[in-house]
PDB file of C-alpha atoms in Angstrom:
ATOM      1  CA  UNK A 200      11.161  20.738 -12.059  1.00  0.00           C
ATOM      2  CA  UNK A 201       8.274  18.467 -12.855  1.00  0.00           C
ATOM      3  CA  UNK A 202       7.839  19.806 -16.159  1.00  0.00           C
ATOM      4  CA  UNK A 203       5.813  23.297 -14.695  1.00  0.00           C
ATOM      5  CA  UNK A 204       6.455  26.511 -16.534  1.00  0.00           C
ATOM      6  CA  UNK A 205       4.998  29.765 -15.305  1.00  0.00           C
ATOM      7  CA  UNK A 206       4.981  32.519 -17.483  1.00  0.00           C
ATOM      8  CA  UNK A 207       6.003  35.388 -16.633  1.00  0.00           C
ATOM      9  CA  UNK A 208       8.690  35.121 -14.118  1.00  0.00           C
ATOM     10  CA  UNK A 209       8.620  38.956 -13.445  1.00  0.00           C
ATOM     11  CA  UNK A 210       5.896  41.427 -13.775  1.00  0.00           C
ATOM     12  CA  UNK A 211       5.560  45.153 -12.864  1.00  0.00           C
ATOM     13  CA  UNK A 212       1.749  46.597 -13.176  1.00  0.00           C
ATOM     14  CA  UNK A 213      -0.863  49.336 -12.014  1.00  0.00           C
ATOM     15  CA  UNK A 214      -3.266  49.182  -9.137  1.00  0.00           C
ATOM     16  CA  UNK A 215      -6.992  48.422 -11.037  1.00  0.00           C
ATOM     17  CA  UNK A 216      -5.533  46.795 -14.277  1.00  0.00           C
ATOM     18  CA  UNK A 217      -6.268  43.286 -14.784  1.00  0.00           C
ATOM     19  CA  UNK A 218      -3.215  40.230 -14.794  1.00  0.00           C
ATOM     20  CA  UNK A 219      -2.956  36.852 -15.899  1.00  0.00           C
ATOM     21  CA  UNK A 220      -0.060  34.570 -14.870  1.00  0.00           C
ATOM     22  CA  UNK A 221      -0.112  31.405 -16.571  1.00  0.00           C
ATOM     23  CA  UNK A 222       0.639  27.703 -15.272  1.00  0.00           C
ATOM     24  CA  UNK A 223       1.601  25.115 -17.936  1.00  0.00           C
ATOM     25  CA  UNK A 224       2.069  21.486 -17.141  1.00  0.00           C
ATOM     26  CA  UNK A 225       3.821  18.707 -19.959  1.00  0.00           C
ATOM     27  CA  UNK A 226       3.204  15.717 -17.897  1.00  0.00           C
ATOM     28  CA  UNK A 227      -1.013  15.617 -18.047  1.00  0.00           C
ATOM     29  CA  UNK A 228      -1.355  16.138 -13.825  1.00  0.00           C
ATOM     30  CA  UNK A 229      -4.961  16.073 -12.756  1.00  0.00           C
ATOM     31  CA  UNK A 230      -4.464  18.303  -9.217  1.00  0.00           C
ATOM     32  CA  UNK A 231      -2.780  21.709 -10.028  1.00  0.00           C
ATOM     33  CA  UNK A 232      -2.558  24.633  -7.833  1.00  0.00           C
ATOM     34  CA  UNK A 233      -1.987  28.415  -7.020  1.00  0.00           C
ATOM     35  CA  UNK A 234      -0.420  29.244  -4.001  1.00  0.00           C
ATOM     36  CA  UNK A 235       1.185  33.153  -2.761  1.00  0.00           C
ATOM     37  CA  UNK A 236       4.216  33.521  -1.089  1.00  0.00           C
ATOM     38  CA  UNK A 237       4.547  36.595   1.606  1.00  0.00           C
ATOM     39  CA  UNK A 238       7.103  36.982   4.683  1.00  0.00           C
ATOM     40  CA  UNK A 239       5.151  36.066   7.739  1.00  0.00           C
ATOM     41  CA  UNK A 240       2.917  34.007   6.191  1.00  0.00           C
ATOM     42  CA  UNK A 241       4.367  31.270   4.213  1.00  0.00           C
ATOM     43  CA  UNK A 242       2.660  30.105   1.704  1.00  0.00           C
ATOM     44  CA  UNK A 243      -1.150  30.251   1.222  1.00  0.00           C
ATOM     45  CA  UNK A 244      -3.283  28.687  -1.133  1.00  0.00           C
ATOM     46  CA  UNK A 245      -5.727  30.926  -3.895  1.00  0.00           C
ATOM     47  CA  UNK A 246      -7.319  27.960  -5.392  1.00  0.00           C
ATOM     48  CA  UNK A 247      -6.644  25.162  -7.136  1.00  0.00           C
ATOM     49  CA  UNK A 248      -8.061  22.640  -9.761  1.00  0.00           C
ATOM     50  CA  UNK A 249      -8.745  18.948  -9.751  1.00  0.00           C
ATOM     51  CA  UNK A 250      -9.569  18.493 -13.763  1.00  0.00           C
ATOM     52  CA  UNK A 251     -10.616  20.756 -16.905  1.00  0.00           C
ATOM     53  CA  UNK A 252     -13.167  23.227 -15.713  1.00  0.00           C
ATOM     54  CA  UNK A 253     -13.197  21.876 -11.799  1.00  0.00           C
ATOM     55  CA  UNK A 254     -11.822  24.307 -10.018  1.00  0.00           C
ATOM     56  CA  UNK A 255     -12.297  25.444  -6.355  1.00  0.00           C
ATOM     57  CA  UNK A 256     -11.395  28.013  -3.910  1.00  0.00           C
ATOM     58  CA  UNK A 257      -8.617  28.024  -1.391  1.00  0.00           C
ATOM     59  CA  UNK A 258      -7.926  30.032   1.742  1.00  0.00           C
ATOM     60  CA  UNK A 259      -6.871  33.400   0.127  1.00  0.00           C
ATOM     61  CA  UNK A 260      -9.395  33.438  -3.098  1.00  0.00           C
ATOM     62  CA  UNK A 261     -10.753  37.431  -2.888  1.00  0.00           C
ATOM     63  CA  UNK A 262      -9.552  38.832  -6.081  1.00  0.00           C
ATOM     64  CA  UNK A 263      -8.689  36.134  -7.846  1.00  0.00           C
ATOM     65  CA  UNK A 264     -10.144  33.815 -10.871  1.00  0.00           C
ATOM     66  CA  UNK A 265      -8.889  31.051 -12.409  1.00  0.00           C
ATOM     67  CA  UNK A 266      -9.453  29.095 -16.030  1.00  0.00           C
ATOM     68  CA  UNK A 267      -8.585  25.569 -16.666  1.00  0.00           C
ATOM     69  CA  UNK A 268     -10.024  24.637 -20.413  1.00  0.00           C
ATOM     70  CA  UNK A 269      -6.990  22.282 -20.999  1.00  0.00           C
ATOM     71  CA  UNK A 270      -5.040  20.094 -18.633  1.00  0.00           C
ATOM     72  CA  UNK A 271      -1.828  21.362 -19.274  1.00  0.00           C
ATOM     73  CA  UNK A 272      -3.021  25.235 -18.560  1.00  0.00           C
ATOM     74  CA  UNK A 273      -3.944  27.087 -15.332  1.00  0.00           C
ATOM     75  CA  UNK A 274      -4.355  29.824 -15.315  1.00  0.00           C
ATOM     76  CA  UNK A 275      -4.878  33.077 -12.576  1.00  0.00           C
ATOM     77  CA  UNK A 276      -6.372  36.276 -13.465  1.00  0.00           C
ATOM     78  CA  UNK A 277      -6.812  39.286 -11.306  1.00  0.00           C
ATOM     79  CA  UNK A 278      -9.663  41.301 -12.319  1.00  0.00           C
ATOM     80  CA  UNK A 279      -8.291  44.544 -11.166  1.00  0.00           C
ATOM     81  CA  UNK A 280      -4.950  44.274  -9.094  1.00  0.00           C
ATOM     82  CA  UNK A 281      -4.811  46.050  -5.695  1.00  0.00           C
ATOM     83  CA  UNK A 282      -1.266  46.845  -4.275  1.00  0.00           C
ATOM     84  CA  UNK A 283      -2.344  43.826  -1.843  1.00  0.00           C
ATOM     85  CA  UNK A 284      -1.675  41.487  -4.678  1.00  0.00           C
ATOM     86  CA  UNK A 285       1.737  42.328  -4.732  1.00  0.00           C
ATOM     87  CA  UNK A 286       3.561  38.853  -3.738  1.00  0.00           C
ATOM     88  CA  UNK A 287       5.404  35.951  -4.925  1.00  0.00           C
ATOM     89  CA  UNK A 288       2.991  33.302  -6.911  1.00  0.00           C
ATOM     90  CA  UNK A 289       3.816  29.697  -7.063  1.00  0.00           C
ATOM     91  CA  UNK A 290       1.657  27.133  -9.246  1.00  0.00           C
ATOM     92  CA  UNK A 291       2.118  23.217  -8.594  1.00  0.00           C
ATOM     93  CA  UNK A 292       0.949  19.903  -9.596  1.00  0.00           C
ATOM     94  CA  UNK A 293       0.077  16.769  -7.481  1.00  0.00           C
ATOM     95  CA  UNK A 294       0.402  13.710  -8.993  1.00  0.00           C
ATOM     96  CA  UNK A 295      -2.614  10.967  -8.063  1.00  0.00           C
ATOM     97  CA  UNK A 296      -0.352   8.225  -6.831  1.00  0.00           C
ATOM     98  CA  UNK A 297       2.039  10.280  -4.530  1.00  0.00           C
ATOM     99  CA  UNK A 298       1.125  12.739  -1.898  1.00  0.00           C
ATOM    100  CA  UNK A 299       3.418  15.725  -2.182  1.00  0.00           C
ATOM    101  CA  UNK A 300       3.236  18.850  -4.750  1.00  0.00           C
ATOM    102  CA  UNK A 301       6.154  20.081  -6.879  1.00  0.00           C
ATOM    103  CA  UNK A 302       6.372  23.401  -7.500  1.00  0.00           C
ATOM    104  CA  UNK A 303       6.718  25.828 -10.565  1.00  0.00           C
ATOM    105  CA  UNK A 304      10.058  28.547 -10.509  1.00  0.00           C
ATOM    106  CA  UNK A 305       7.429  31.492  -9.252  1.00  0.00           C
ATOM    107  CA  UNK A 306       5.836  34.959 -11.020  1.00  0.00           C
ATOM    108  CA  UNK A 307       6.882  37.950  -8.790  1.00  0.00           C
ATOM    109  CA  UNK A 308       4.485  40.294  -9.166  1.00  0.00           C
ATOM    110  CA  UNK A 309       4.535  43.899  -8.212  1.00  0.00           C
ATOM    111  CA  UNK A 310       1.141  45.896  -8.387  1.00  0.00           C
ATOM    112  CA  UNK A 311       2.269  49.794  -8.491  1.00  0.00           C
TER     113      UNK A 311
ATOM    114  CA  UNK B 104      -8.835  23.380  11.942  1.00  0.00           C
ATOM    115  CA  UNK B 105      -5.276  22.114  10.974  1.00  0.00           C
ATOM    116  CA  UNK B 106      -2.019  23.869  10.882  1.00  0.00           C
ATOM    117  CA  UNK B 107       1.548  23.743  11.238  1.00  0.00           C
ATOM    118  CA  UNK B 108       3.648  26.188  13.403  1.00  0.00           C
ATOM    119  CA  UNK B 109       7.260  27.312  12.467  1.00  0.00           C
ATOM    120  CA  UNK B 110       8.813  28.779  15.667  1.00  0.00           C
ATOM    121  CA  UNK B 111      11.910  29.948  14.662  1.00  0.00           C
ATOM    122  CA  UNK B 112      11.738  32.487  11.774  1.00  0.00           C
ATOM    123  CA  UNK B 113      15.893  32.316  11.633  1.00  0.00           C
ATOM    124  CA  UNK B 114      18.198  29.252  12.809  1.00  0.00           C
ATOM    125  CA  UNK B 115      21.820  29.732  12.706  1.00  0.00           C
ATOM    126  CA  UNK B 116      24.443  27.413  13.084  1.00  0.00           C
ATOM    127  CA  UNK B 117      28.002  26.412  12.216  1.00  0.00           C
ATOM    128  CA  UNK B 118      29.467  24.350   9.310  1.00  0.00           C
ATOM    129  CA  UNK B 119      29.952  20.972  10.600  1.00  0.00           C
ATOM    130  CA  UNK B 120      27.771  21.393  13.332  1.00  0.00           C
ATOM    131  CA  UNK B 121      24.233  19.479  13.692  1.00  0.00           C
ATOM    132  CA  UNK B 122      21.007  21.331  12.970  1.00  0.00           C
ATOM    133  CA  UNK B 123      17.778  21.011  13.640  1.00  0.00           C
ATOM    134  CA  UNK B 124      14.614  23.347  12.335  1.00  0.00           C
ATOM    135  CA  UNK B 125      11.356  22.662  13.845  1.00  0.00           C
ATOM    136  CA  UNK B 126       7.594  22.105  13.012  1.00  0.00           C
ATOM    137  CA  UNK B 127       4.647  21.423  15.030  1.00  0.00           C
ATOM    138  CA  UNK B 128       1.255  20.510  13.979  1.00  0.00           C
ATOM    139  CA  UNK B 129      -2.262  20.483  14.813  1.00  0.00           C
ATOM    140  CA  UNK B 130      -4.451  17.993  12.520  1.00  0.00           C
ATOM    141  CA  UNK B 131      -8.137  15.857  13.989  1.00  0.00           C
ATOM    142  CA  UNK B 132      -6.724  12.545  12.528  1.00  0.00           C
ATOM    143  CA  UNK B 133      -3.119  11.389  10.957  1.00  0.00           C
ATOM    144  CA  UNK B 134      -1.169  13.229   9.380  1.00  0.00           C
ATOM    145  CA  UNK B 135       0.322  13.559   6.088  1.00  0.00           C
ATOM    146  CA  UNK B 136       3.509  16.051   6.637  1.00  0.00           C
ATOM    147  CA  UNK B 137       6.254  17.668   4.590  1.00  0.00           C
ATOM    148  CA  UNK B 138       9.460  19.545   4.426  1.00  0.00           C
ATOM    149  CA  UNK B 139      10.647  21.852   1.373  1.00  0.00           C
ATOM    150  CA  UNK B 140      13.416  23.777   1.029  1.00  0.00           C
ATOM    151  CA  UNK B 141      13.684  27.053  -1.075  1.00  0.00           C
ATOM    152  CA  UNK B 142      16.893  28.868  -2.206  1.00  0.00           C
ATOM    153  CA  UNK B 143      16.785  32.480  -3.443  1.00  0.00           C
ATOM    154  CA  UNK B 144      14.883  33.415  -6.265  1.00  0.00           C
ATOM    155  CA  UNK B 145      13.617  29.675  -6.762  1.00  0.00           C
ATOM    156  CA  UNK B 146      10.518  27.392  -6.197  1.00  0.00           C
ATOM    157  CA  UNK B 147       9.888  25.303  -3.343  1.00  0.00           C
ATOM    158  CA  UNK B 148      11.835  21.997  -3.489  1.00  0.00           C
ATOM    159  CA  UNK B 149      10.650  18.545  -1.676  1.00  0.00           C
ATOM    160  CA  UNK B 150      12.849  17.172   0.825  1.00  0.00           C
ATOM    161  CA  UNK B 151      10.867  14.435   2.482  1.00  0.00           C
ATOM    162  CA  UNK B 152       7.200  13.614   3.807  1.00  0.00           C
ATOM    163  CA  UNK B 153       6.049  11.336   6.407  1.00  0.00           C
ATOM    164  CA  UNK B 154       2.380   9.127   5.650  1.00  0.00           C
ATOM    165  CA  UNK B 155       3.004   6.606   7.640  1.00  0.00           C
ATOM    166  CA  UNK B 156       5.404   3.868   9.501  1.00  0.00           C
ATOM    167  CA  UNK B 157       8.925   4.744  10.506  1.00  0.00           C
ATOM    168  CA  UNK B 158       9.255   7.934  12.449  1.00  0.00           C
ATOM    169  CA  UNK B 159      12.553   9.065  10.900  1.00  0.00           C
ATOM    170  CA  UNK B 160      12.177   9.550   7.280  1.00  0.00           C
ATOM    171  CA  UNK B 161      15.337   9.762   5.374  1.00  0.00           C
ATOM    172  CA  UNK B 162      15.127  12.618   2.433  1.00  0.00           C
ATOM    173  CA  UNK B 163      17.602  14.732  -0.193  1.00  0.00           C
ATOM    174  CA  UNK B 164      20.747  16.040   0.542  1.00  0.00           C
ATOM    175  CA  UNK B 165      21.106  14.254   4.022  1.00  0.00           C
ATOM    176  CA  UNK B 166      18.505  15.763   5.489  1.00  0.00           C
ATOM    177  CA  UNK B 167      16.016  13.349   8.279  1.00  0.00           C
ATOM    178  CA  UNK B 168      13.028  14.127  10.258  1.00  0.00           C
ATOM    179  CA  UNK B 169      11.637  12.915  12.864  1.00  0.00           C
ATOM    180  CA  UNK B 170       8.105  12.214  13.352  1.00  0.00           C
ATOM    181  CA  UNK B 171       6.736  12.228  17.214  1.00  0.00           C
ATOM    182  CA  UNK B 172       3.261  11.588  17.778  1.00  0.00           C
ATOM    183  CA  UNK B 173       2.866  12.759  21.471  1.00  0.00           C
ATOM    184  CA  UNK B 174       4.752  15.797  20.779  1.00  0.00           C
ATOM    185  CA  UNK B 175       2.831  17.112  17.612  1.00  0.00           C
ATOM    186  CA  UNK B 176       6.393  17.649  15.749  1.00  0.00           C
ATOM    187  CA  UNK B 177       8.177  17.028  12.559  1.00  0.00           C
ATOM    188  CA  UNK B 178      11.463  18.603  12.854  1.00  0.00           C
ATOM    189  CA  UNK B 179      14.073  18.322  10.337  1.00  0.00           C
ATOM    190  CA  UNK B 180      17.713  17.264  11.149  1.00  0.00           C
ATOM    191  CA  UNK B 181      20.924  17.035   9.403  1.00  0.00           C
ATOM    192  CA  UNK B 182      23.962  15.195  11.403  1.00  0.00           C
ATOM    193  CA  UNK B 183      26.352  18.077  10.009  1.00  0.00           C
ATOM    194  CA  UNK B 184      25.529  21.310   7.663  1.00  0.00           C
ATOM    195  CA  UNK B 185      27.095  23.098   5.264  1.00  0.00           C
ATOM    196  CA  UNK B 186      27.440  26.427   4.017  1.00  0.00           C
ATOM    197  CA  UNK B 187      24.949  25.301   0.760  1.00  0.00           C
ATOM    198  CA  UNK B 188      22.386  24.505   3.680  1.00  0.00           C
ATOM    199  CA  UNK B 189      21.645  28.038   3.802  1.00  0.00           C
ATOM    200  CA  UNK B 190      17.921  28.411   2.722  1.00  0.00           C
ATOM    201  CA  UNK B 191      14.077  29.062   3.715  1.00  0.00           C
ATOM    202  CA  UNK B 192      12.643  25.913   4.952  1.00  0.00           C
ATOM    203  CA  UNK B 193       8.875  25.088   5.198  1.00  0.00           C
ATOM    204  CA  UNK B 194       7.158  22.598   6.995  1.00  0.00           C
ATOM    205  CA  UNK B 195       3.922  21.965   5.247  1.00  0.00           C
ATOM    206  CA  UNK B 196       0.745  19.478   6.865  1.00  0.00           C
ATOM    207  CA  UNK B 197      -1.831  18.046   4.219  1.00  0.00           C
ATOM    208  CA  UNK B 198      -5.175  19.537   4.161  1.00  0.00           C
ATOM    209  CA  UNK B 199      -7.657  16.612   5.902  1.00  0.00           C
ATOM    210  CA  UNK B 200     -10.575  18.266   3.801  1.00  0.00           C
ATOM    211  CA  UNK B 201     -10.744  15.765   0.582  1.00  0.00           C
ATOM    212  CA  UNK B 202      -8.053  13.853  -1.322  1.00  0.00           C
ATOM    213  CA  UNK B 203      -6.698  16.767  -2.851  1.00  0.00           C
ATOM    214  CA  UNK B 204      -3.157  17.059  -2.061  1.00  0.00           C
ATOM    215  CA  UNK B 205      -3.194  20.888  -0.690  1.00  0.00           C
ATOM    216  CA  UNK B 206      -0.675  21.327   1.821  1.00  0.00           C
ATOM    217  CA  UNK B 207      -1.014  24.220   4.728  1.00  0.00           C
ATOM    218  CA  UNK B 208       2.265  25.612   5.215  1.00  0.00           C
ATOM    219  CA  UNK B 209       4.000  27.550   8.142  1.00  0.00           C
ATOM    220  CA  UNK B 210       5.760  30.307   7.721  1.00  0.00           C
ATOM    221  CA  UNK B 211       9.109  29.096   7.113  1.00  0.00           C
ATOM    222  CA  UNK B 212      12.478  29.513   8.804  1.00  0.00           C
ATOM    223  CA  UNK B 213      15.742  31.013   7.374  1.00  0.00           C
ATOM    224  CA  UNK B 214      18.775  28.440   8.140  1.00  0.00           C
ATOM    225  CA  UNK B 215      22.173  30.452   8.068  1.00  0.00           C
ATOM    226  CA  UNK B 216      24.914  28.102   8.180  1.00  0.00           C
ATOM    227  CA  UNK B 217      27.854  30.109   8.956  1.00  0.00           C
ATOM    228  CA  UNK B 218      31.666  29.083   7.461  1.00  0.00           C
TER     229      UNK B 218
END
């Protein structure tokens, strides 16, 4: 599993309240990422983050933040959840020296 | 821009029998592509890439794909499934904007390998 937590694996909440699903790494990755899962699209990337406090957006940022102060931490907030938001989140790392990402268990997160 | 196409959302085949899920691609230079596999209720497991050289790429659990320039494709094969084959596979193409490892993925395609 490449040493990714994500915390928490299940989450119920209310349109307009904010959430924070957290992303936490053991093996000191510099690329780490947030992607969505929903049917009929795949996967799509929110942003992602190439060292402490470098972060950038990806294809499917509206609505979303994200906070890296420490490596090992990523973190993705969203300021006021829409029903939109509802989805399957994935984090992942890249590490330098090989080209492919490995993936984190998932948050499924339902926005009510 | 680049992308990868998926055009099967289900494939269905029998134990024992070959299979073969597809991917296409569209990418300006050359391309960095990928196959993961997901089972229910869990992340998104590598099965093999393709950077460069040999156009079949050997991966986990048996599973090959073959890499074809003129055609665009990258479609995963496995000389004879089983029932555990049954999963969501994603063909994924690496984002030519920076060395930054995204990946673009399609949409994925449900493999039902029937007993």
């Amino acid at each position: 599993d490449a040493g990714i937590t994500q915390s928490p694996r299940h989450k119920v909440t209310e349109t307009g309240t904010p959430v924070t699903l957290r992303c936490h790494q053991t093996e000191n990755h510099r690329y780490m990422y947030w992607y969505r899962q929903d049917p009929g699209h795949g996967l799509r990337l929110i942003h992602y983050s190439y060292g402490v406090k470098d972060t950038d957006k990806g294809e499917v940022s509206d609505g979303y933040s994200v906070s890296r102060s420490k490596t090992e931490d990523f973190l993705l907030t969203l300021e006021s959840a829409t029903s939109s938001q509802t989805s399957v989140y994935f984090c992942a790392i890249s590490v330098l020296d090989r080209t492919e990402a490995f993936f984190g268990q998932g948050t499924r997160l339902t926005v009510v | 821009a680049q992308s990868v196409a998926q055009p099967e959302d289900q494939v269905n085949v029998a134990e024992g029998n070959p299979l073969t899920v597809k991917c296409t691609y569209s990418v300006s230079g050359n391309p960095y592509l990928f196959w993961y596999v997901q089972y229910p209720n869990r992340g998104l497991q590598f099965l093999l890439k393709y950077i460069t050289g040999d156009n079949l790429v050997k991966g986990s659990y048996g599973f090959e794909a073959e890499f074809n320039k003129s055609q665009t494709s990258f479609h995963l094969k496995k000389p004879s499934a089983l029932v555990s084959d049954s999963a969501l596979y994603f063909c994924a193409v690496r984002d030519e904007g920076g060395a930054t490892n995204k990946l673009i993925f399609g949409t994925g395609t449900l493999l039902a390998v029937q007993p």
